[in-house]
Every structure is written in C-alpha cells, then in structure tokens.
PDB file of C-alpha atoms in Angstrom:
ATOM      1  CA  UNK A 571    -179.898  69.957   7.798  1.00  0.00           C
ATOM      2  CA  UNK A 572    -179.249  73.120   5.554  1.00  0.00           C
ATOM      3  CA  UNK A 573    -180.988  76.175   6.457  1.00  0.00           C
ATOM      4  CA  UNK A 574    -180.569  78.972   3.290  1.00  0.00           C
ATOM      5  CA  UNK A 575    -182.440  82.619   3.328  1.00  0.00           C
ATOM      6  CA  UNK A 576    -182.792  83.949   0.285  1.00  0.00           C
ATOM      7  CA  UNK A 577    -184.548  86.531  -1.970  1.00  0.00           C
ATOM      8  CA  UNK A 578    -185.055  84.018  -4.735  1.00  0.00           C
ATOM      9  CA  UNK A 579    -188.099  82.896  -7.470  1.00  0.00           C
ATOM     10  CA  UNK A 580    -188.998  79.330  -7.739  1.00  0.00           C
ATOM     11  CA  UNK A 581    -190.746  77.033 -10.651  1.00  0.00           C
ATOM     12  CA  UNK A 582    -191.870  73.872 -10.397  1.00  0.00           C
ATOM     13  CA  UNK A 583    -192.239  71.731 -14.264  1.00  0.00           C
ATOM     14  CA  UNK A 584    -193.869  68.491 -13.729  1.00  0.00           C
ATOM     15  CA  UNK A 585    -196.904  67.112 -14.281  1.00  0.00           C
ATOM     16  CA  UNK A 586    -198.415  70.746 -13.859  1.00  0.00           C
ATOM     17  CA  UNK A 587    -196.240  74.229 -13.930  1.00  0.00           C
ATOM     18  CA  UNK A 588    -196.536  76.574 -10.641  1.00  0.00           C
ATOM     19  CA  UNK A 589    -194.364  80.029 -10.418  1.00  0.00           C
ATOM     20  CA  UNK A 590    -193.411  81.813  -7.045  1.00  0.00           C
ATOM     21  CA  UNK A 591    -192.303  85.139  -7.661  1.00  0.00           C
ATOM     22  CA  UNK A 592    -189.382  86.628  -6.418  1.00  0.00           C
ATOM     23  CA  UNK A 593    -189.297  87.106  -2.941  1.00  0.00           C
ATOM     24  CA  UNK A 594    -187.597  86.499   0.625  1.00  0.00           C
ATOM     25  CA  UNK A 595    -187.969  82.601   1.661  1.00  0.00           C
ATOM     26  CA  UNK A 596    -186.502  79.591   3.834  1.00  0.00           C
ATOM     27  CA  UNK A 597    -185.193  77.333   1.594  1.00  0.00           C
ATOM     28  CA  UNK A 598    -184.558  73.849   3.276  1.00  0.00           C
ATOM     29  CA  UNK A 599    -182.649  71.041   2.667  1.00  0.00           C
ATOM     30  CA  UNK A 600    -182.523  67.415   5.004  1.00  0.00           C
ATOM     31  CA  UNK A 601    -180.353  64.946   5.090  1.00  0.00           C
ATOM     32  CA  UNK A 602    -182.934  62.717   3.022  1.00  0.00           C
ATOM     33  CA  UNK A 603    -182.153  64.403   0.114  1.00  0.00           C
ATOM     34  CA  UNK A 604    -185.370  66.648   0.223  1.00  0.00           C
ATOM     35  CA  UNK A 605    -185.940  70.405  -0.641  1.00  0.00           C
ATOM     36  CA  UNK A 606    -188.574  72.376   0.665  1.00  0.00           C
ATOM     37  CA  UNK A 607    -189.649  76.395   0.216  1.00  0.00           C
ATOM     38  CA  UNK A 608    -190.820  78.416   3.100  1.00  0.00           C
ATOM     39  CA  UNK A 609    -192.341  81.907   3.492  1.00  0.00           C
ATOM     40  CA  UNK A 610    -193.080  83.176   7.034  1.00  0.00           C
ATOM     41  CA  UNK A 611    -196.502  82.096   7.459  1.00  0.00           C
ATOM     42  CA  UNK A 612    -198.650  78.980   6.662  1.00  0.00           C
ATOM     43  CA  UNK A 613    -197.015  77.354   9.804  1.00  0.00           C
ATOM     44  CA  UNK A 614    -195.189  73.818   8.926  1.00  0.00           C
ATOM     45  CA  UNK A 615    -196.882  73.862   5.291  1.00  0.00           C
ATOM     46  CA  UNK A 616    -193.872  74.751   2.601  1.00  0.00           C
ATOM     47  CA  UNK A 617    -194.605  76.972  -0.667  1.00  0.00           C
ATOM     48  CA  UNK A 618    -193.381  73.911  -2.651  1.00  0.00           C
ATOM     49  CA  UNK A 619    -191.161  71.200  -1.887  1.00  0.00           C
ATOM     50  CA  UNK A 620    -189.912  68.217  -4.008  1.00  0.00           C
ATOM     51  CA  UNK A 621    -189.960  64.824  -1.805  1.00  0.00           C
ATOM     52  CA  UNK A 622    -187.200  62.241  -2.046  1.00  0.00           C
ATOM     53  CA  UNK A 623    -185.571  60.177  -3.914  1.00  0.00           C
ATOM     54  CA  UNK A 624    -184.703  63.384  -5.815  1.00  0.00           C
ATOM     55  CA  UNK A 625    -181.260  65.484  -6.476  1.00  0.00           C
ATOM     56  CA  UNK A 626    -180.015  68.461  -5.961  1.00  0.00           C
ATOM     57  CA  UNK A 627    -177.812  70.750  -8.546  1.00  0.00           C
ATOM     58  CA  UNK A 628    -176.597  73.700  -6.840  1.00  0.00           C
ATOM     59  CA  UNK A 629    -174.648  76.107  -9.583  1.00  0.00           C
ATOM     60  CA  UNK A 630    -174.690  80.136  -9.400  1.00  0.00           C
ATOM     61  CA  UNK A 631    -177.640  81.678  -8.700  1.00  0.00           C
ATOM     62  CA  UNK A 632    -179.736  78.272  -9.537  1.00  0.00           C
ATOM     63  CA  UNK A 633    -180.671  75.418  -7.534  1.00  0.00           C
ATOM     64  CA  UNK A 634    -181.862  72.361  -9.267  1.00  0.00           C
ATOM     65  CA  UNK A 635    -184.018  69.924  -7.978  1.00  0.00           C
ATOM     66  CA  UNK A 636    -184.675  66.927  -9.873  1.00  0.00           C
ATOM     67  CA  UNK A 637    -187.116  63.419  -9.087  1.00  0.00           C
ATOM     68  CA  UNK A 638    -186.764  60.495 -11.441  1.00  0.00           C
ATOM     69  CA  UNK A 639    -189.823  61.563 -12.522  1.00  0.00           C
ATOM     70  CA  UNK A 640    -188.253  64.181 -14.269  1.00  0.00           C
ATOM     71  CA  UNK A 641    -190.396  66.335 -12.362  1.00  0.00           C
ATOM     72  CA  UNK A 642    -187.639  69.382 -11.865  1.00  0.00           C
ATOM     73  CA  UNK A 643    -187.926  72.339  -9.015  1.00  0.00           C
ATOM     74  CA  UNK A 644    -185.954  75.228 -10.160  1.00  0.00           C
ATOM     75  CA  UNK A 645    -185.238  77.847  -7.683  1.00  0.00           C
ATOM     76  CA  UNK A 646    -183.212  81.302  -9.132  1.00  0.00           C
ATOM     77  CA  UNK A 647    -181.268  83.177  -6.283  1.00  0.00           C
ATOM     78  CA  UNK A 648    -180.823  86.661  -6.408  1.00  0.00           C
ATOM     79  CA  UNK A 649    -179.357  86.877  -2.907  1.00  0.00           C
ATOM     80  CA  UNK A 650    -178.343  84.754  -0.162  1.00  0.00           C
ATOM     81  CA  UNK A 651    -178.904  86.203   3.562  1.00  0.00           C
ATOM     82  CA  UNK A 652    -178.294  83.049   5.589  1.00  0.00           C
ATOM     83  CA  UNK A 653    -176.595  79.767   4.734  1.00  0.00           C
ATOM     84  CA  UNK A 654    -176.015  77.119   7.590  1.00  0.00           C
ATOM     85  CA  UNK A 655    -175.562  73.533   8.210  1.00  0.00           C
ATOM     86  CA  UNK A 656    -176.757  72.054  11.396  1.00  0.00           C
ATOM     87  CA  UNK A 657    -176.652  68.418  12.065  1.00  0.00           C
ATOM     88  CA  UNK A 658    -179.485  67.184  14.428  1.00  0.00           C
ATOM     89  CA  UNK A 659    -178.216  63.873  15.052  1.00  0.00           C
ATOM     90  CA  UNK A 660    -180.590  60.516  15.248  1.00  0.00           C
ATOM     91  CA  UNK A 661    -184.167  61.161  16.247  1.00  0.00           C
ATOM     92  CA  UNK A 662    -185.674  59.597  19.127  1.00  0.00           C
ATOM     93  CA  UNK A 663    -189.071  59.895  17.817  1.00  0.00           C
ATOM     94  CA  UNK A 664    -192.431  60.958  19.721  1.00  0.00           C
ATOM     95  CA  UNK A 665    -192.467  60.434  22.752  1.00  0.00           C
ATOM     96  CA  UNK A 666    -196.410  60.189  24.131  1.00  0.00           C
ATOM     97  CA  UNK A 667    -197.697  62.384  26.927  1.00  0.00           C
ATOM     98  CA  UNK A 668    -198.375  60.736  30.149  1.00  0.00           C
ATOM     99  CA  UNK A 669    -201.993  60.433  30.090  1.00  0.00           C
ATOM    100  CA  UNK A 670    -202.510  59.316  26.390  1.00  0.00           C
ATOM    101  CA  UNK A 671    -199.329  57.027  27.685  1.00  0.00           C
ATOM    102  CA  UNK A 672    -201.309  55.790  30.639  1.00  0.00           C
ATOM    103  CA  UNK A 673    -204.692  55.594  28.576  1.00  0.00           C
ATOM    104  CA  UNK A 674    -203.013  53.076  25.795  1.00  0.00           C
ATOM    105  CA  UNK A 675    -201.878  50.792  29.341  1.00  0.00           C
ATOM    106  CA  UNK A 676    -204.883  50.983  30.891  1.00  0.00           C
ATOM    107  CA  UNK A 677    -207.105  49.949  27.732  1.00  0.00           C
ATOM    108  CA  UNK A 678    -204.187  46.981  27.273  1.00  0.00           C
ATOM    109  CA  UNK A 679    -205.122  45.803  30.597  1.00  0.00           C
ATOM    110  CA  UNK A 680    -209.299  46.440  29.930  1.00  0.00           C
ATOM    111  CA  UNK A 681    -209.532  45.681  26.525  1.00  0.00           C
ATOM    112  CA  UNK A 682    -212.992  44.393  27.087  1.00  0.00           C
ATOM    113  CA  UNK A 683    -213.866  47.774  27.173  1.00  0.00           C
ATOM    114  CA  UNK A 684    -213.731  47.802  23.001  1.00  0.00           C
ATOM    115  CA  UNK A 685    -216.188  44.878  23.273  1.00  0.00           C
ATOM    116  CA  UNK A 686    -217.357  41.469  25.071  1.00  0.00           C
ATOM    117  CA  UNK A 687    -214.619  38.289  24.051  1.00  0.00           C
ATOM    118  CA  UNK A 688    -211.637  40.671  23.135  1.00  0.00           C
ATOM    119  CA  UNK A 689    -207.985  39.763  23.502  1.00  0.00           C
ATOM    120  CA  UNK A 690    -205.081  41.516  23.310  1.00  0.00           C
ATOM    121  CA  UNK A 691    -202.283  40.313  20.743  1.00  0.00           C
ATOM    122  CA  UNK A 692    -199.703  42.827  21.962  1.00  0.00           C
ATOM    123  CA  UNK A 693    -198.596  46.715  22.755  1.00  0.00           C
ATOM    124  CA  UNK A 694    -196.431  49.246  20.685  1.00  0.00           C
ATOM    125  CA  UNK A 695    -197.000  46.098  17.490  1.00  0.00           C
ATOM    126  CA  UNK A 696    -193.996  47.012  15.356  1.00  0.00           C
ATOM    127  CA  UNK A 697    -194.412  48.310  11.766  1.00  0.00           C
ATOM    128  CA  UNK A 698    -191.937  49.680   8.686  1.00  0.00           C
ATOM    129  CA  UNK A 699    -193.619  52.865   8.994  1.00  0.00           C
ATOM    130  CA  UNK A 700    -194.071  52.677  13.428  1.00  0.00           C
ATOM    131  CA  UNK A 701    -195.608  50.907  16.269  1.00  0.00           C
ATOM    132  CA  UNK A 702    -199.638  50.392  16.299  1.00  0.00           C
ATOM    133  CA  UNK A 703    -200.485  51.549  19.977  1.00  0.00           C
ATOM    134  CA  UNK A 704    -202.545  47.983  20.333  1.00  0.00           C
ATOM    135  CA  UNK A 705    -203.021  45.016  18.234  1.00  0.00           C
ATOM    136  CA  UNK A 706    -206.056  42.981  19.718  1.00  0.00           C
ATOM    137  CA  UNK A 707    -208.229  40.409  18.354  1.00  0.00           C
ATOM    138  CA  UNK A 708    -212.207  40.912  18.362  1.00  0.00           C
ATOM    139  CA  UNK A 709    -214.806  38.328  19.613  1.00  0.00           C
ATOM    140  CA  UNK A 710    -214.570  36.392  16.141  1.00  0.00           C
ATOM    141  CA  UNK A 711    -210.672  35.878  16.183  1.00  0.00           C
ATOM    142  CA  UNK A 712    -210.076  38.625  13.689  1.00  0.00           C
ATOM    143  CA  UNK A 713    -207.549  40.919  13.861  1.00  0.00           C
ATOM    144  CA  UNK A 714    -207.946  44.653  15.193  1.00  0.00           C
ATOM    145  CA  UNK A 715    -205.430  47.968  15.036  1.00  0.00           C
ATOM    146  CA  UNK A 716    -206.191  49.839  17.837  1.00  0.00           C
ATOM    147  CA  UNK A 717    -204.681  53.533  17.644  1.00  0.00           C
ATOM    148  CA  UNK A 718    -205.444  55.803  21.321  1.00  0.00           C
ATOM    149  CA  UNK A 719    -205.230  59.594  21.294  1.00  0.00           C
ATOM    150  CA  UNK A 720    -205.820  61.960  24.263  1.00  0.00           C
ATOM    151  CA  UNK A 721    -207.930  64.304  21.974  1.00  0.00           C
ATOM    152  CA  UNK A 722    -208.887  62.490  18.354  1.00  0.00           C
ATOM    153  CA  UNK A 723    -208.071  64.465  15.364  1.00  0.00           C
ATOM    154  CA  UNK A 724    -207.756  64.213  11.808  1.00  0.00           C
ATOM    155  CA  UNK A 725    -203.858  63.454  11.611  1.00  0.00           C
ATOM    156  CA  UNK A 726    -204.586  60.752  14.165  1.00  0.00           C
ATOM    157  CA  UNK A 727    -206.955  58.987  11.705  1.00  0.00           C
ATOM    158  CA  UNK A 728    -204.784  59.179   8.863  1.00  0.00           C
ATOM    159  CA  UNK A 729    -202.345  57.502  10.704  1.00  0.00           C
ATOM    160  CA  UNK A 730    -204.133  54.589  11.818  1.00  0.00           C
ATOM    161  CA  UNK A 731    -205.630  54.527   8.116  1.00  0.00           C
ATOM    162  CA  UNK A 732    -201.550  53.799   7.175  1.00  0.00           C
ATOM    163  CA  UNK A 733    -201.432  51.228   9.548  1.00  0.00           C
ATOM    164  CA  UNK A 734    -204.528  49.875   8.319  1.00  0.00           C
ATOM    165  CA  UNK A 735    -202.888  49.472   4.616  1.00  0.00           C
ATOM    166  CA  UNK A 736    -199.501  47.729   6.034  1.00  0.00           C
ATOM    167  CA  UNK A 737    -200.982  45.496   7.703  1.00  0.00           C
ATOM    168  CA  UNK A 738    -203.391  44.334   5.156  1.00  0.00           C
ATOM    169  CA  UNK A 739    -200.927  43.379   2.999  1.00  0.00           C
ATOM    170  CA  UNK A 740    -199.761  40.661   5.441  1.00  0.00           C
ATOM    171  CA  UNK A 741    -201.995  37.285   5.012  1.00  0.00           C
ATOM    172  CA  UNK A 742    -201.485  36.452   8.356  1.00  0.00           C
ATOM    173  CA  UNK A 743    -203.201  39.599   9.828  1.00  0.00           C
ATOM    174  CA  UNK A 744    -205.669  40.627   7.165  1.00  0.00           C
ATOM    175  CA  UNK A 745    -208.148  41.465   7.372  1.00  0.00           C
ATOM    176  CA  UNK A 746    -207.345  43.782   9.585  1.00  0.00           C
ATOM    177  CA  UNK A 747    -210.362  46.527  10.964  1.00  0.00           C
ATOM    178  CA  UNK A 748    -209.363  49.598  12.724  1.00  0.00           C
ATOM    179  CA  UNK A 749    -210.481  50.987  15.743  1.00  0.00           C
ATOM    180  CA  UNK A 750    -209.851  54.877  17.024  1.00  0.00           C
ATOM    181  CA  UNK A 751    -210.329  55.676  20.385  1.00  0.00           C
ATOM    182  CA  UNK A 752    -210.189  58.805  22.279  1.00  0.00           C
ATOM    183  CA  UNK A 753    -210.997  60.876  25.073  1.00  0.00           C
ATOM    184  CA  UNK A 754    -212.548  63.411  22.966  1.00  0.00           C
ATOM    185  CA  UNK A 755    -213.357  63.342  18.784  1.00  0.00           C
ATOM    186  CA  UNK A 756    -213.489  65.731  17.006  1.00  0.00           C
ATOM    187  CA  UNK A 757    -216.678  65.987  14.810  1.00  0.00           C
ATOM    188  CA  UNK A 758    -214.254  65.879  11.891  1.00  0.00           C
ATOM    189  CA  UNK A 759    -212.396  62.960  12.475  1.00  0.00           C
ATOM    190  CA  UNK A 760    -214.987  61.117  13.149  1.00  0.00           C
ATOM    191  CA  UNK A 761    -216.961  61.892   9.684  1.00  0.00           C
ATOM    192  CA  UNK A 762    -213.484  60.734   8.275  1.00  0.00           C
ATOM    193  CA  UNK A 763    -212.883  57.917  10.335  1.00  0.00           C
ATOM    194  CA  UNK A 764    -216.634  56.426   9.352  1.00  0.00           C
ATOM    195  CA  UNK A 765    -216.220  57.417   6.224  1.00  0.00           C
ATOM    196  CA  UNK A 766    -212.809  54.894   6.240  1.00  0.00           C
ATOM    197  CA  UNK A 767    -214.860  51.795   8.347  1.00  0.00           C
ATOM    198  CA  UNK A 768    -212.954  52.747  11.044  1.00  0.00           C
ATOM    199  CA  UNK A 769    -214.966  52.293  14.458  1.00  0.00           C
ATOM    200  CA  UNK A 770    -214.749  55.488  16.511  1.00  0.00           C
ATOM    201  CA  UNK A 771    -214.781  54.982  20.694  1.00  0.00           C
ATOM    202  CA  UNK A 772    -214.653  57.646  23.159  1.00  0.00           C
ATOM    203  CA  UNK A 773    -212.714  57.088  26.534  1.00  0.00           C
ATOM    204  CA  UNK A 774    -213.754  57.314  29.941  1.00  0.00           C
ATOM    205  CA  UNK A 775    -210.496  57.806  31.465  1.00  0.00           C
ATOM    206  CA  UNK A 776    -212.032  57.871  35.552  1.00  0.00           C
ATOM    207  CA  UNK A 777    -213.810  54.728  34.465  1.00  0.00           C
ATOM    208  CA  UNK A 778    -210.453  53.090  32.895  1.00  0.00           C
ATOM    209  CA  UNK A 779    -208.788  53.854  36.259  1.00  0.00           C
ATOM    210  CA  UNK A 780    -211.238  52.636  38.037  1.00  0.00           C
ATOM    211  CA  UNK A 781    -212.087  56.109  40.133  1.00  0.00           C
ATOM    212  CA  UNK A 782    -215.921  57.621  40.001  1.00  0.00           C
ATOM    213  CA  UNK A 783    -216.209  61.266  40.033  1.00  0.00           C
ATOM    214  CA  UNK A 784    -216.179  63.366  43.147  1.00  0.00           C
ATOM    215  CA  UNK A 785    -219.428  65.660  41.725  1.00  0.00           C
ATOM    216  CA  UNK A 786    -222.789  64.163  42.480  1.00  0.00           C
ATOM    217  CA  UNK A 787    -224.986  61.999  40.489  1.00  0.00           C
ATOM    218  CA  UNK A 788    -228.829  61.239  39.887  1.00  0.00           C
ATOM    219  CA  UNK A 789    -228.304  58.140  38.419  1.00  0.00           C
TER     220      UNK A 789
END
C-alpha cells in the first residue's frame, strides 16, 4: 500500500464531472490497483476514488487514473509532504467476536429456533465473495441463508442481501430466502431488511444457552 500527502486538486471526467479544489489530502493507492482521495474527516468515506480494474499514470505534478470505462481521475500535485510504501502482507480476514461467535454455534445446534421442521445444511457455507454464517433448509425443503450479528445493522443486511444474489444464481440452491438474526435490530435495518423479503429474528442469547435470568419474573 502507498500512502502520499499532498496539497493537490483533483477532477473526476466520467459519466458526470466533479472538481476538488486545491487542498491538503491522503491520497491512497492498494495493491489492487485502486486510488482513493482522503481529507481528514468523513471517517473511512474517500473524497473520490476510482475502483479497480483501472490504471495509474504517475508523471510530474499529475496522477492519472484511468477505468476501461474511460472514466479518468486526474489529480494535479502542487506538493508532496509524505510518500511511503508499506506492504501489509495477506489478510486474515474478520475474525468474529466471541459472543456473535458463540451465538452462530449455538443457533447451528437449535436451529429450530428459526422455525418448527428446520435443518441445518452446514456452518461458515463457502462463497466467491465469503462464508454465509448458516445455510439451513426450512420446513418445505427450501433453501435458507442465515446471516447472525451481535447487534443488526444496516451493513449487516447488505451483506446477507450479496449472499442472497450468489447464491441465487446457483440452480441447485435457488431459491434461496434470507434470514437476519440478531440480538438487537436496529429500527433501520429492519425497514431495509423487509423491504428486501428478508425475515428479521431477534436472539435470546440466555434462552440459546439454555440459562434463565437471575432477576425475578411474574410470568
């Protein structure tokens, strides 16, 4: 990875035009060939980026970026303050937090809990794009992407909605439904998630284990 500072101005000519003015920015560049421009705010969000396959033409005082769109990000340097190369080495990926870890095991092992005649078809099912948490079949034989979260939030139903789309495209799964479950959902995710046909549970994880609460009850 290539980390550059720079006072510079960048302008994007594609499909529409966009202009950044000159100013101080984090201009990155990964291994995959993509470029992205950061300021210091907006958190991970960049100013404008062009996404691989694309190119790079670095002469003085202008970076090209080119897709084979023709789409073309042109960045002007006035100055460079920083310029370093860093290699990060193979990434392990995400690795879950115990509980949402333990919650994805313990619904394998209840998977009634989704609904009456369930079966499980396996954990972690592999896809191009990353393991489903749980692939189960429902009470009519039909197939069923489960993706568990610890709290449910938006990014967590777009990714099960990418799962959803793989997997469709294989005959012998589709059609495939989705299921998101979660300790807690967020009001948000949930509109989106219904809004998709995907089936929103929440998680009892005292029940899953097994263990009633100490507090007292009425009922």
């Amino acid at each position: 990875m290539r980390l550059v500072i720079a006072r510079c101005q960048v302008d994007y000519v594609g499909r529409l035009t966009a202009h950044l003015p000159m100013a101080q920015r984090l201009l990155l560049v990964k291994a995959d060939g993509s470029v992205s421009v950061h300021s210091d705010d907006r958190a991970y969000k960049p100013l404008n980026w062009m996404s691989p396959p694309c190119w790079l033409i670095e002469d003085p005082d202008v970076w090209t970026v080119q897709n084979k769109a023709g789409e073309k990000l042109v960045i002007t340097v006035d100055e460079v303050l920083h310029d370093s190369k860093h290699e990060l080495g193979v990434e392990p990926g995400l690795v879950k937090d115990g509980v949402e870890a333990h919650l994805q095991e313990l619904l394998a092992e209840h998977v009634t809990t989704l609904g009456e005649g369930w079966s499980l078809v396996r954990r972690e099912f592999p896809t191009a794009i990353g393991p489903v948490d749980l692939m189960c079949r429902d009470d009519g034989g039909k197939s069923v992407a489960v993706e568990i979260k610890r709290r449910g939030e938006i990014d967590g139903v777009e990714q099960l909605t990418r799962y959803l789309e793989l997997l469709n495209r294989d005959p012998l799964l589709a059609p495939v439904t989705g299921v998101f479950a979660a300790q807690q959902i967020k009001p948000q995710a949930r509109t989106l998630a219904e809004d998709r046909g995907i089936r929103c549970v929440v998680l009892d994880y005292d029940k899953l284990r097994g263990i009633e609460p100490d507090e007292y009850r009425l009922f």
